[in-house]
Coordinates of N, CA and C in Angstrom, one line a residue:
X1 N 146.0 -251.6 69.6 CA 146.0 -250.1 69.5 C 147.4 -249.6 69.7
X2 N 148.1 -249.8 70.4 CA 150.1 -249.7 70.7 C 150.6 -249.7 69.7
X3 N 149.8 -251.3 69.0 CA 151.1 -251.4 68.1 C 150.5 -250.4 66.4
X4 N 149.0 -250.0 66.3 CA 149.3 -249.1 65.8 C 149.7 -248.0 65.5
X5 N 149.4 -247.4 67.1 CA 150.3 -246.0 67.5 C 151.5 -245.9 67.3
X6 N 152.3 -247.3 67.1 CA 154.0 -247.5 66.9 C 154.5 -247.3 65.1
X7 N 152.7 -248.0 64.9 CA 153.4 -248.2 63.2 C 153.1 -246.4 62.6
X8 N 152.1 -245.4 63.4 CA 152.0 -244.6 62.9 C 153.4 -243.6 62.7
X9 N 153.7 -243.4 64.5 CA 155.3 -242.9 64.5 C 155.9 -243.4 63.8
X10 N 156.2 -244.4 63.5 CA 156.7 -245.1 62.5 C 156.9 -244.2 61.1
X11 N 155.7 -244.4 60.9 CA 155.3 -243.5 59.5 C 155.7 -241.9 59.3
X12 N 155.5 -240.9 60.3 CA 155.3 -240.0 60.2 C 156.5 -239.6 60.0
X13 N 157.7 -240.8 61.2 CA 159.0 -240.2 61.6 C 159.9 -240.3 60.1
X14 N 159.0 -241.2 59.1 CA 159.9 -241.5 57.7 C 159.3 -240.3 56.9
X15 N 158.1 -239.8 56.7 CA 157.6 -238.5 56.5 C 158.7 -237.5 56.8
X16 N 158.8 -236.8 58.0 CA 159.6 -236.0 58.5 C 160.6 -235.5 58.0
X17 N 161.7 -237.2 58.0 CA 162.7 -237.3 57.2 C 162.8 -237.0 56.0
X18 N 161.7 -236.8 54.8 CA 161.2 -236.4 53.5 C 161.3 -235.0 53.7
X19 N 160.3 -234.7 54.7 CA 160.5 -232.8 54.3 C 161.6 -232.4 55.2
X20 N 162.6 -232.7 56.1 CA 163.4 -232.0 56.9 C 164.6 -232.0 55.9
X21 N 164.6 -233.0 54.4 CA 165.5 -233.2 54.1 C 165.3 -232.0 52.8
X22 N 163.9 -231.6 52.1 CA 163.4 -230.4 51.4 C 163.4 -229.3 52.2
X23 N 163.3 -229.2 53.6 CA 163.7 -228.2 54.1 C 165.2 -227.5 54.6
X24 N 165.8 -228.6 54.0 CA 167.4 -228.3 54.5 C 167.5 -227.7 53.6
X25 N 167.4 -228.0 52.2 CA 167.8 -227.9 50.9 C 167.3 -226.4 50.8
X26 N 166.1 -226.1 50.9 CA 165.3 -225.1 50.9 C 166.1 -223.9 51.7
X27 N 166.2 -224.1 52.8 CA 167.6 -223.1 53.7 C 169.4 -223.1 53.0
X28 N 169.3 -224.4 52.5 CA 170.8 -223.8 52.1 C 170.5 -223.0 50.8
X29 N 169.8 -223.3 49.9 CA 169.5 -222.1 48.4 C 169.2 -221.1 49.0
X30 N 168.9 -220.3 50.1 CA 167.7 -219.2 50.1 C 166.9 -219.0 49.2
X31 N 165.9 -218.2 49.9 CA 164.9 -217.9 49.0 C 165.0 -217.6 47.6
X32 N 165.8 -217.0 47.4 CA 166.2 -216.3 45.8 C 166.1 -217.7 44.8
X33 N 167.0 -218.3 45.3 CA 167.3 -219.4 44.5 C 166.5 -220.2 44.6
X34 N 165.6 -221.1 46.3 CA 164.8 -221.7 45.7 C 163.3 -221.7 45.1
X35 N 163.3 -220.4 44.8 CA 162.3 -220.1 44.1 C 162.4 -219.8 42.6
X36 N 163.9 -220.4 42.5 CA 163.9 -220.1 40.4 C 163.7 -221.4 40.4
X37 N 163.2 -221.6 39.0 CA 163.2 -222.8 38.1 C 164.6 -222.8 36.9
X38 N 165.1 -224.2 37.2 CA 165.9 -224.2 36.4 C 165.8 -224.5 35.0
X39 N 166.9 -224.1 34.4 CA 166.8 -223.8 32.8 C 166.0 -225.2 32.0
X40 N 165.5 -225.7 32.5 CA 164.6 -226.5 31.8 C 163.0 -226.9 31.2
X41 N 162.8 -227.3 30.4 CA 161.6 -227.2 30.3 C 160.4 -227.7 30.9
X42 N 159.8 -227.4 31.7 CA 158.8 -227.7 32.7 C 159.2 -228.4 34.0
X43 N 160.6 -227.6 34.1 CA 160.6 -227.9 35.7 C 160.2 -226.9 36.0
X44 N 160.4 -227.3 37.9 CA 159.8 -226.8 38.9 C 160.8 -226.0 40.2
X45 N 160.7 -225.0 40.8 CA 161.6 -224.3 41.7 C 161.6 -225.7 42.9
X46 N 162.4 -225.9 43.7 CA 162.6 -226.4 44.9 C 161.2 -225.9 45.7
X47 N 161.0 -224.4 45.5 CA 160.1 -224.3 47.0 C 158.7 -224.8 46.3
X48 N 158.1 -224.6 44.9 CA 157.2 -225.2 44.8 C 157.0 -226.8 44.7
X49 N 158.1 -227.5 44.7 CA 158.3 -228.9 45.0 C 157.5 -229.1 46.3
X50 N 158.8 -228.6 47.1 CA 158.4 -229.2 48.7 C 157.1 -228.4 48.6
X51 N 155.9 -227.1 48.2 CA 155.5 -226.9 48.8 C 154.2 -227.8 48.1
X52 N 154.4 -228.2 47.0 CA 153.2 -229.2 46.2 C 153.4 -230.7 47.5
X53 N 154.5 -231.1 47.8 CA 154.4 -232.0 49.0 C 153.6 -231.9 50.0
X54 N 153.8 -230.9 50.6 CA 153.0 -229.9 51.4 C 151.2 -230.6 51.3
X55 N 151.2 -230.1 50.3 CA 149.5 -230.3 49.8 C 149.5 -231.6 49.5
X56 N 150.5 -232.8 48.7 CA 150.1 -233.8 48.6 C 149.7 -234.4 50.2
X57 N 150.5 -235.0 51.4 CA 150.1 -235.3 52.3 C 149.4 -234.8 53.0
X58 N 148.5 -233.2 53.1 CA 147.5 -233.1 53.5 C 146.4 -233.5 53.1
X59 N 146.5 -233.7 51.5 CA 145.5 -233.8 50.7 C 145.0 -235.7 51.2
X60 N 146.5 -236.4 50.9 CA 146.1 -237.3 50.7 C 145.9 -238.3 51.9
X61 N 146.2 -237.6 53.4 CA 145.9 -238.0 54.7 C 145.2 -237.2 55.3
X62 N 144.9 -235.9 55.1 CA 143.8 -235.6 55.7 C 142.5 -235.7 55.1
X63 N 142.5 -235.5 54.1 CA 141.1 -236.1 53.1 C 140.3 -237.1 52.7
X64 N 141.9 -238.0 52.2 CA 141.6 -239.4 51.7 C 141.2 -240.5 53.1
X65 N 142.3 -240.1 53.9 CA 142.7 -240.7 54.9 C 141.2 -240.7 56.0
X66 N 141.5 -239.5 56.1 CA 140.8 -239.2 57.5 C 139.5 -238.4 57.2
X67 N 139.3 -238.3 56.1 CA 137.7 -237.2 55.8 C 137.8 -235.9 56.2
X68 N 139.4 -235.5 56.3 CA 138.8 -233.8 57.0 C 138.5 -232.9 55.4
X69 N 137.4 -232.2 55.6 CA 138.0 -231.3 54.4 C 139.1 -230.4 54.3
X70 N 140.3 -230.8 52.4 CA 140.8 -229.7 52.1 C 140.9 -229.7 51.2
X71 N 141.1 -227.9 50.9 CA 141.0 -227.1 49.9 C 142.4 -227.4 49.3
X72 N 142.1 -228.1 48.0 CA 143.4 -227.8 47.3 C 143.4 -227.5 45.7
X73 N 144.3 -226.7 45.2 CA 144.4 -226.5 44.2 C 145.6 -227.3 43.7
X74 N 145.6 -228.4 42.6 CA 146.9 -228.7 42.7 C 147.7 -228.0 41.6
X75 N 147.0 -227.6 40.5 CA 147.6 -226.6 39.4 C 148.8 -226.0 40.3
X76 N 148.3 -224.9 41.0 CA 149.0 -223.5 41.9 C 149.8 -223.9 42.8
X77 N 150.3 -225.5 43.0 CA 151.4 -225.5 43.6 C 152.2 -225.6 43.2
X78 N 152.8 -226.0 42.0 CA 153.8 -226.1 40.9 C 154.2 -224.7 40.8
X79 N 153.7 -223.3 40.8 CA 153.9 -222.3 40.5 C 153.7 -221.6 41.8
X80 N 153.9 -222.3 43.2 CA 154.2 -221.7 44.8 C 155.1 -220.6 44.8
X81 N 155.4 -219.8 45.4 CA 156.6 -219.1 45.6 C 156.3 -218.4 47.4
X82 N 157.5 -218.6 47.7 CA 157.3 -217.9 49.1 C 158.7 -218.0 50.4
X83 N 158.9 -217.7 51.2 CA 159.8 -218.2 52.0 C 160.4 -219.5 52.9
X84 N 161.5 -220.0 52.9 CA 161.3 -221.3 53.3 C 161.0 -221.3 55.0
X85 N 161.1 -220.2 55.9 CA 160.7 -220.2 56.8 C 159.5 -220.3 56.6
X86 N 158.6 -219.6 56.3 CA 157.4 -219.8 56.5 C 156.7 -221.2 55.7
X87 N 157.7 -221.9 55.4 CA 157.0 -222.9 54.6 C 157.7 -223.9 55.6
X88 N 158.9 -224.0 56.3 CA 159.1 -224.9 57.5 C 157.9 -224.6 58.3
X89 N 157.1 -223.7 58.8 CA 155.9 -223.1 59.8 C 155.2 -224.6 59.3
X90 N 154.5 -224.2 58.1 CA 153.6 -224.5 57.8 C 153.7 -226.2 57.7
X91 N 154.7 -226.7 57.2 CA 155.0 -228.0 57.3 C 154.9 -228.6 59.1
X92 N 155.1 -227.9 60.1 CA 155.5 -228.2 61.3 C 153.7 -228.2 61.7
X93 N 152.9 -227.3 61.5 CA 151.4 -227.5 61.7 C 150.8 -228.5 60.9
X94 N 151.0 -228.9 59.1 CA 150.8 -229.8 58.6 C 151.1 -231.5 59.4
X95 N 152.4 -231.8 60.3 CA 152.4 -232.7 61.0 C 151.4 -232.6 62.1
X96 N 151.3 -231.5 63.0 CA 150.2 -232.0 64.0 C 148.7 -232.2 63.4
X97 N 148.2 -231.5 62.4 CA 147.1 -232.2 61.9 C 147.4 -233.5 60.9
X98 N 148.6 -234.2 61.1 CA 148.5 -235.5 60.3 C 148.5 -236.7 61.3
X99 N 149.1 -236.3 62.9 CA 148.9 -236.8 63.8 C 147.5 -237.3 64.1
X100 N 146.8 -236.1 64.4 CA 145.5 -236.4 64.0 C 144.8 -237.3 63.1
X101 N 144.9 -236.9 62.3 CA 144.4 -237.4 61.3 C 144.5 -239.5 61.3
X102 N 145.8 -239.4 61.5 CA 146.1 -240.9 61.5 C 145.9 -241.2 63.1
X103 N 145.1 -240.8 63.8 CA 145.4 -241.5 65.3 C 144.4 -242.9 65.6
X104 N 142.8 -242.2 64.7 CA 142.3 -243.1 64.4 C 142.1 -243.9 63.7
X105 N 142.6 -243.9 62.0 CA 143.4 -244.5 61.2 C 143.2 -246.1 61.1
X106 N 142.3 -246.9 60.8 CA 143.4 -248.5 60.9 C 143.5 -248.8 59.6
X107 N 145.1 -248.8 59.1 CA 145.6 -249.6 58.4 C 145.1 -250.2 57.4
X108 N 144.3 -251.0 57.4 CA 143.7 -252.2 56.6 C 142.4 -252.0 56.3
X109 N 141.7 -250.8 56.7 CA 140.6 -250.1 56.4 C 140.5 -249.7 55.0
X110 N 139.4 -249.1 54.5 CA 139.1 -248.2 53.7 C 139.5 -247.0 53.9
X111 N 139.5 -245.8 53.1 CA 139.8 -244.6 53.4 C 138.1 -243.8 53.7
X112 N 138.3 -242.8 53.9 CA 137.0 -242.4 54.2 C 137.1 -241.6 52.6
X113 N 137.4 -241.4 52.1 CA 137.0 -240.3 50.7 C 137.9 -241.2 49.7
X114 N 137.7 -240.9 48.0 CA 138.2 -241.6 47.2 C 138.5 -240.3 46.4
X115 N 139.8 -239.9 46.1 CA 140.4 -238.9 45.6 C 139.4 -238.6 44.3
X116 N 139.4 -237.2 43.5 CA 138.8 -237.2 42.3 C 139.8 -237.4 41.0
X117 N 139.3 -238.4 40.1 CA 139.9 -239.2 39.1 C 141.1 -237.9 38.5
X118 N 140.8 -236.4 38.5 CA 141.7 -236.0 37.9 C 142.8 -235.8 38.5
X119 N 143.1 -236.6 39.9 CA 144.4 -235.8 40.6 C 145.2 -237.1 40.6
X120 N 146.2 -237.3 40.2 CA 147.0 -238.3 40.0 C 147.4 -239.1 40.9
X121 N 147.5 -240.5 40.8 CA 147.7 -241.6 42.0 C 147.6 -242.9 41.5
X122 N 147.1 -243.3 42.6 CA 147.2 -245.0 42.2 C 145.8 -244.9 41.5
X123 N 146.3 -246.0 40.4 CA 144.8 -246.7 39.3 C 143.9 -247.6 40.3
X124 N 144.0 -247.9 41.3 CA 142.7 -248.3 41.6 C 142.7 -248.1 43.3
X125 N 141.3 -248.8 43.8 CA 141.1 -248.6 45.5 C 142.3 -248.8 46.6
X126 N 142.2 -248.3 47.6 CA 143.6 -248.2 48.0 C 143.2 -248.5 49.7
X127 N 143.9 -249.3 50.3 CA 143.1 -249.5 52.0 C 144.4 -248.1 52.4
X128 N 143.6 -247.7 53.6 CA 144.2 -247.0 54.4 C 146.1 -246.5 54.3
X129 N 146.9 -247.8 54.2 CA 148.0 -248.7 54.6 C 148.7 -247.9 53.0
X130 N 147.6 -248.0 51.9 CA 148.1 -247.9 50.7 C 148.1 -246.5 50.1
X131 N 147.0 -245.6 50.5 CA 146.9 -244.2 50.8 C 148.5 -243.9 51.5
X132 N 149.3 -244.3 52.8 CA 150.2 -243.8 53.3 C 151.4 -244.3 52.4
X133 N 151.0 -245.3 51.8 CA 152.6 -246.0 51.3 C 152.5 -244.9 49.6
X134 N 151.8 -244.1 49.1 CA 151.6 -243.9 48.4 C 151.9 -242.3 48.7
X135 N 151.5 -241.6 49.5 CA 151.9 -240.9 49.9 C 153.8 -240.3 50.3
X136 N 154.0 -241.6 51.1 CA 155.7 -241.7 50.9 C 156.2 -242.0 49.9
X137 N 155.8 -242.7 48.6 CA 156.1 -242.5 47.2 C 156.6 -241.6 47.0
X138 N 155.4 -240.7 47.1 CA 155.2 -239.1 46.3 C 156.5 -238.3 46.9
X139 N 156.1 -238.5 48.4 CA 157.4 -237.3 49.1 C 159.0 -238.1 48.9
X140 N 159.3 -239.3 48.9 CA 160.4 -239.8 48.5 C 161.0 -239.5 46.7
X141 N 159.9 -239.7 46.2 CA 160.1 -239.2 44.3 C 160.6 -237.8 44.4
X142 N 159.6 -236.8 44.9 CA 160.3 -235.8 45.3 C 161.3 -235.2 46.3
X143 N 161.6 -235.5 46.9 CA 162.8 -235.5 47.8 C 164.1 -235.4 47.0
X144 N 164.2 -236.5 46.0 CA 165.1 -236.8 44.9 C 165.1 -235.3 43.6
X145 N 163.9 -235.6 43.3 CA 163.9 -234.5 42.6 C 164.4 -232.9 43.0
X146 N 164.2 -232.7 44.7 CA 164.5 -231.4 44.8 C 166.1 -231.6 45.1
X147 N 166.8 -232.3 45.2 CA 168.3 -232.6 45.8 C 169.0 -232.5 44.0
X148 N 168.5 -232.9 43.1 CA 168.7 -232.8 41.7 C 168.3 -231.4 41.3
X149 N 166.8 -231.0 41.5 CA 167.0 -229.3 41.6 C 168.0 -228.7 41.9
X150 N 168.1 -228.7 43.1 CA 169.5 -228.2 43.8 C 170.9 -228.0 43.2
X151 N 170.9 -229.3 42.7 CA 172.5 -229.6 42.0 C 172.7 -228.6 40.5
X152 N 171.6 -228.6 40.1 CA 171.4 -227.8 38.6 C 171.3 -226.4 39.0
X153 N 170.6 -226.1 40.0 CA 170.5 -224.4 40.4 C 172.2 -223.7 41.0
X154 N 172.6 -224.8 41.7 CA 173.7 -224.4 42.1 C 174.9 -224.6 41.2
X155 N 175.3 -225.1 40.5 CA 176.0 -225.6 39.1 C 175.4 -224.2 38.1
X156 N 174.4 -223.5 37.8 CA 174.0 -222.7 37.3 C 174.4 -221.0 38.1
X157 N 174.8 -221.4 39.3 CA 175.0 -220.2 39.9 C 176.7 -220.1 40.2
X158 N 176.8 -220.7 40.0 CA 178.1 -221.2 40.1 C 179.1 -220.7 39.0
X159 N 178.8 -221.0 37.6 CA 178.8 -220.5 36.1 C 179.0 -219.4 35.6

């Protein structure tokens, strides 16, 4: 039990590192900025990045993970808009219910729910272990993506 409590810290503290690093970014644009989309075709603003993150690891550890129900829409995160303060809030309560969530958690388990076929992921069953490594995918893919946001918004403001 220790050493999963160690591997969970473990986990979360590399999470953290994912959104502290969207929330930096998110405070140096301000609001103004990280709520434009840049001149591209079907991108996405920085805040609705981090805030679609947001929803991925709730969705996909408190749901998949742990059975809690949530409400998610994932269309309407792509199109988020809001303040990064209030969206650091919201990410800082998102960790204590992931704490949760993972406390009971083993690894090598099944998940308690199986995502629905339309929300994108892994092609097949996934133990516990593979739900979280899949999840740091997502927030590491994006992480990148909003630091490249960034570079184009500010290069554009810059101009």
């Amino acid at each position: 039990m220790q050493d999963q409590m160690q591997d969970q810290n473990e986990y979360l503290y590399f999470l953290r590192r994912a959104f502290d690093g969207m929330l930096d970014v998110l405070e140096e644009l301000g609001d103004d900025l990280a709520n434009t989309r840049p001149p591209l075709p079907g991108a996405n603003s920085v805040y609705a990045i981090a805030y679609h993150c947001a929803a991925v690891a709730d969705y996909w550890t408190g749901h998949v993970i742990a059975g809690r129900e949530v409400d998610r829409d994932r269309a309407s995160e792509f199109t988020a808009t809001g303040h990064g303060k209030d969206l650091h809030r919201h990410v800082d309560a998102l960790f204590e219910r992931l704490r949760a969530d993972l406390a009971q958690a083993i690894p090598t388990s099944s998940p308690r729910n199986t995502p629905p076929a339309d929300f994108e992921g892994p092609d097949r069953p996934l133990s516990v272990r593979g739900v979280q490594l899949h999840v740091l995918e997502e927030l590491a893919q994006h992480h990148g993506q909003i630091q490249i946001t960034r570079d184009l918004l500010k290069q554009g403001a810059s101009s």
